[in-house]
Coordinates of N, CA and C in Angstrom, one line a residue:
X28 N 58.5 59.0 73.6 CA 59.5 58.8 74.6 C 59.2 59.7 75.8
X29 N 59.5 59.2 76.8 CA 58.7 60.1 78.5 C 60.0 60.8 78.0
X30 N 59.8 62.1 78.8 CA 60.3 63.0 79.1 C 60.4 62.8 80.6
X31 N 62.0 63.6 80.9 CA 62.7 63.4 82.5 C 62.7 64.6 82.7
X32 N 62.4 64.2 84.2 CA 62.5 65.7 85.3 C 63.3 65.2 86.0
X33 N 64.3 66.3 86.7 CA 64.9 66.0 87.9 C 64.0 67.1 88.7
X34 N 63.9 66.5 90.3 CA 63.2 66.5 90.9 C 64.0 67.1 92.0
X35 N 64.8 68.8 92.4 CA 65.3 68.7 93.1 C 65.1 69.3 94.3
X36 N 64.9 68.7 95.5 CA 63.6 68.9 96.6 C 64.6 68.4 97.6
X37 N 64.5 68.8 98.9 CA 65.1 68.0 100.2 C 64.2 67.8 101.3
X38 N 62.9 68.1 100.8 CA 61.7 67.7 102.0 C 61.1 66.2 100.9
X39 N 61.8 65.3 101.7 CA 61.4 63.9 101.2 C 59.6 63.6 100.7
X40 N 58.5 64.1 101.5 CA 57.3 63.8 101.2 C 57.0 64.6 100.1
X41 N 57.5 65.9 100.0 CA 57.2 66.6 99.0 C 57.4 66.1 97.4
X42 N 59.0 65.6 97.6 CA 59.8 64.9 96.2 C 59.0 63.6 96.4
X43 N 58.4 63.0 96.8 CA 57.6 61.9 96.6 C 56.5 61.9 95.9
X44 N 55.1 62.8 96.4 CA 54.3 63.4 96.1 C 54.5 63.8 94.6
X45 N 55.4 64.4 93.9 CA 55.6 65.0 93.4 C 55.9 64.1 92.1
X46 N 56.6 62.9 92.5 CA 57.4 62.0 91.7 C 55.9 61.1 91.6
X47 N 55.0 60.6 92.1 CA 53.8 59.8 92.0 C 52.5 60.6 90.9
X48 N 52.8 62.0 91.2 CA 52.0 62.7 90.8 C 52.6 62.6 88.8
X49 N 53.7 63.1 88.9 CA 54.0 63.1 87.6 C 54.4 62.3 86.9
X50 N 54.7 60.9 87.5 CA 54.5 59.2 86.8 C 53.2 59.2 86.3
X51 N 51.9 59.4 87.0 CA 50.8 59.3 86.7 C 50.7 60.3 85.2
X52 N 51.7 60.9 85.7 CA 51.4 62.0 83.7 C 52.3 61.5 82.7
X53 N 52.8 60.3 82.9 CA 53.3 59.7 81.5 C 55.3 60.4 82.1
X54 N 55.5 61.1 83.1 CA 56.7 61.8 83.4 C 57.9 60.8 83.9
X55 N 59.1 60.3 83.1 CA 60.1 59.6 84.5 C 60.7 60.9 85.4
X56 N 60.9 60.4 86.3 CA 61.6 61.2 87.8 C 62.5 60.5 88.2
X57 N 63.8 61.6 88.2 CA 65.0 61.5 89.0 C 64.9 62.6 90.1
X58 N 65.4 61.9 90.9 CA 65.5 63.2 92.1 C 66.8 63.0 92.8
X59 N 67.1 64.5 93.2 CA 68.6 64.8 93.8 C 67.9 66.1 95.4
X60 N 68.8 65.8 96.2 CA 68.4 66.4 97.5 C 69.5 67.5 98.0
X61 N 70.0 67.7 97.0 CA 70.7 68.9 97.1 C 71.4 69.7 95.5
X62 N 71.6 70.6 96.0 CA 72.4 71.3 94.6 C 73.6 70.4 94.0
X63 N 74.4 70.1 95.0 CA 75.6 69.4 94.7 C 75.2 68.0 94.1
X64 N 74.4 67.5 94.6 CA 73.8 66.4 94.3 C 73.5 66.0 92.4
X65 N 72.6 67.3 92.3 CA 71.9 67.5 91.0 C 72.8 67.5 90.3
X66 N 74.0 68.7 90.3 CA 75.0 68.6 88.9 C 75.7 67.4 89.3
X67 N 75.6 66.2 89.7 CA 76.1 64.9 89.5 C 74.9 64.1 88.6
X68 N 74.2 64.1 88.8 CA 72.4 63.4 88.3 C 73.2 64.2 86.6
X69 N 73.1 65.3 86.7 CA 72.8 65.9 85.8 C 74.1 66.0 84.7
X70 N 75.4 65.2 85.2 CA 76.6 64.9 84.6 C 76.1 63.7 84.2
X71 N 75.4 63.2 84.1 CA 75.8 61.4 83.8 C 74.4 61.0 83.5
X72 N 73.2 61.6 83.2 CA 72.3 61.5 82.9 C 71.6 62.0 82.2
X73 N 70.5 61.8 81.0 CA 70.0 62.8 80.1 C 68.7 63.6 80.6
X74 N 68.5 65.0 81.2 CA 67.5 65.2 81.7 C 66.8 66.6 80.7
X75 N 65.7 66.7 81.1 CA 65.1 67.5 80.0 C 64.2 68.8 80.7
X76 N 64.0 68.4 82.1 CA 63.9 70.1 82.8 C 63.8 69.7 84.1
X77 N 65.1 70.7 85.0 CA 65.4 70.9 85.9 C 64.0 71.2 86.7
X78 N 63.6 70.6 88.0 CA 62.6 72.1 88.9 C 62.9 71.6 90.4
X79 N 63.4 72.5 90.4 CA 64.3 72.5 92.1 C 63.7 73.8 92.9
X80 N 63.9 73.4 94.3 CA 63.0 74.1 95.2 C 64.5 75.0 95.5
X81 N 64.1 75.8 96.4 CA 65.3 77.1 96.5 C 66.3 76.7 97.9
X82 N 65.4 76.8 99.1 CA 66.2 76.4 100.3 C 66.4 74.6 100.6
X83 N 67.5 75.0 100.4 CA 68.6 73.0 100.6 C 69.5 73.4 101.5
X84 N 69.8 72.1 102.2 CA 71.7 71.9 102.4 C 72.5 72.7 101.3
X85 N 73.5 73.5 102.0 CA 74.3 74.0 100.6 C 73.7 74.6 100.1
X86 N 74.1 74.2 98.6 CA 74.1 75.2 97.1 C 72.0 75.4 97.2
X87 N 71.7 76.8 97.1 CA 70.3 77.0 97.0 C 70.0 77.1 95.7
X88 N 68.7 76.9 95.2 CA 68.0 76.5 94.2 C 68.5 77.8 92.9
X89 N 69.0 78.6 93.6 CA 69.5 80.0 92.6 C 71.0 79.8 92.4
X90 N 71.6 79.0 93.6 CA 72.9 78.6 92.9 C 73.1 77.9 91.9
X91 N 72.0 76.7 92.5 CA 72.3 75.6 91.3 C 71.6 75.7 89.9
X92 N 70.9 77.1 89.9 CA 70.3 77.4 88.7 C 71.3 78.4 88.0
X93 N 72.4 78.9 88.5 CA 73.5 79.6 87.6 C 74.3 78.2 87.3
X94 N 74.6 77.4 88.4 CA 75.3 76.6 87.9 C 75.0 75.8 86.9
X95 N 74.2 74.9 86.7 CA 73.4 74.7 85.7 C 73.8 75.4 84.5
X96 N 73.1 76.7 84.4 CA 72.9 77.5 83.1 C 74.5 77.5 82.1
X97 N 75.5 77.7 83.5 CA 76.8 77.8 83.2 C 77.6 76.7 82.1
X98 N 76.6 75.4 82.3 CA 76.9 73.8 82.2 C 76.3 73.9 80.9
X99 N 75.2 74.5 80.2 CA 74.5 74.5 78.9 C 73.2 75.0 79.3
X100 N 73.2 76.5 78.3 CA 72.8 77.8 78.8 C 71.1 77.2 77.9
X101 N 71.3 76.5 77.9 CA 69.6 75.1 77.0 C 68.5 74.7 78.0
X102 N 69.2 74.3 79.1 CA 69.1 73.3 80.0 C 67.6 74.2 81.2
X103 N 66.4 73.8 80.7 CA 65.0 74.5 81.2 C 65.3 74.0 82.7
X104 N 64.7 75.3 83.3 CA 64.6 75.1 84.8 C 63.6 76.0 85.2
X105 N 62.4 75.3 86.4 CA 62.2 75.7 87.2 C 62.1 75.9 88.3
X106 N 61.9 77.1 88.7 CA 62.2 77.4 90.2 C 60.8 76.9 91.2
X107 N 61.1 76.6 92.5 CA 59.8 76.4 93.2 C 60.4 77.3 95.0
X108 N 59.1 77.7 95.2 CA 59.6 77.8 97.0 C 58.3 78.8 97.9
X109 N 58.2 78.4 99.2 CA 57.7 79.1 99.5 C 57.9 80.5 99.8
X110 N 58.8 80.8 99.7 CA 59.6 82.0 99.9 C 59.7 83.3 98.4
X111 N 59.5 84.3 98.7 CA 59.2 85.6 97.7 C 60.6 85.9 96.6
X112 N 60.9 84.4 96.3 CA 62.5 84.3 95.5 C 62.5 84.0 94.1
X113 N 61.1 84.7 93.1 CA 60.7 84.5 91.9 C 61.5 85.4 91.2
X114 N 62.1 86.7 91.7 CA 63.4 87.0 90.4 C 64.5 86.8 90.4
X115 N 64.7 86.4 91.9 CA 66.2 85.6 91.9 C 66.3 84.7 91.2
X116 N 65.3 83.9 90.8 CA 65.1 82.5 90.0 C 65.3 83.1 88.5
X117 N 64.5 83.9 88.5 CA 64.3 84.6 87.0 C 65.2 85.2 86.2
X118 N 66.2 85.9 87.4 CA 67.6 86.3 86.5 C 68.3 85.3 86.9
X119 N 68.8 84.4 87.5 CA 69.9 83.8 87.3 C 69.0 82.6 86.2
X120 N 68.4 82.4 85.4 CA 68.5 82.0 84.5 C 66.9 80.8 84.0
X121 N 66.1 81.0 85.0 CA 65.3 79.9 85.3 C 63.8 80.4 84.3
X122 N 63.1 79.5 84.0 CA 62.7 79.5 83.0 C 60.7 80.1 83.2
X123 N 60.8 79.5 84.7 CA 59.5 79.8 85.3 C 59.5 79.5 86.9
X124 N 58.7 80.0 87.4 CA 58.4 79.7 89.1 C 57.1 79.5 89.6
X125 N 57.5 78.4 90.5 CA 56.3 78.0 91.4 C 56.1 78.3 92.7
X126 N 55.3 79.4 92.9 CA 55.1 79.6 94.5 C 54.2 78.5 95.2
X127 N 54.8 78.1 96.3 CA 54.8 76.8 97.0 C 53.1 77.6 98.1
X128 N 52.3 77.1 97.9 CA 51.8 75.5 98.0 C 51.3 75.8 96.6
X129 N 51.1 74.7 95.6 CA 50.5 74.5 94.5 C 50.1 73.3 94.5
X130 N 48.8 73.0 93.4 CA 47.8 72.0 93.0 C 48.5 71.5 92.2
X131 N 47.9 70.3 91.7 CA 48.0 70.0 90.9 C 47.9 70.2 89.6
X132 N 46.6 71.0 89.1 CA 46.2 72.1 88.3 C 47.5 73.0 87.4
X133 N 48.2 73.7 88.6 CA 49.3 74.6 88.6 C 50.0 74.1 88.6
X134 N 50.6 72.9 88.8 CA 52.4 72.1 88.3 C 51.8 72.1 87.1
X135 N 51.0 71.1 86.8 CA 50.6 70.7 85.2 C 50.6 72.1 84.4
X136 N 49.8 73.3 84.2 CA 49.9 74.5 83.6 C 51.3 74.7 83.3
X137 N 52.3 74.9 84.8 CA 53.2 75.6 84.5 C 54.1 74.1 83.5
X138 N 54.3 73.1 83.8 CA 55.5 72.2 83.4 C 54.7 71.8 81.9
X139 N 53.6 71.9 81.4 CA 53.1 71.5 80.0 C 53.8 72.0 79.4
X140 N 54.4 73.2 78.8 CA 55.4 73.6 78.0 C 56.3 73.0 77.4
X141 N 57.0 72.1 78.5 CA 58.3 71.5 78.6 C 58.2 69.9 78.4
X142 N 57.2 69.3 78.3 CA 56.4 68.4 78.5 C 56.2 67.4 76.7

């Protein structure tokens, strides 16, 4: 059975990119464009690892990674961003991080785990 990612990104080419890349790995993709967004996706949907970028509308990628954790402290998440926000990610509860720009190479390494 594929395993689901939610995909939570608000730079539309990126979440695209992203969503083509990891169909091609056998991955389904849901994607949400904001924090608020995701704990709806993620109320009513079976998803199996979070990886949301940090800066959105609203709730940032460290909010929605406490919130999250708060919702079922199970629930794998990674962080992504171009921004130097790898232990904010790390203590509020996130499981691994991806400093932005990354290969292909480097999503695959880091998300095999969970996979």
């Amino acid at each position: 059975m594929k395993k689901v990612i939610l995909i939570v990104e608000d730079d539309t080419l990126l979440a695209e990119v992203l969503k083509r890349f990891l169909a091609s790995e056998q991955v389904q993709v849901e994607r949400a464009e904001s924090g608020e967004e995701a704990l709806s996706v993620l109320s009513r949907k079976q998803i199996d690892l979070v990886l949301t970028d940090y800066a959105m509308p609203g709730m940032n990628g460290v909010s929605l990674t406490e919130a999250v954790k708060r919702l079922d402290s199970s629930f794998r998440i990674i962080g992504m961003s171009g921004q130097d926000v790898a232990v904010p990610f790390l203590k509020a509860g996130a499981d691994r991080f991806l400093k932005k720009p990354f290969g292909k190479q480097e999503i695959l390494k880091t998300l095999s785990p969970f996979l």
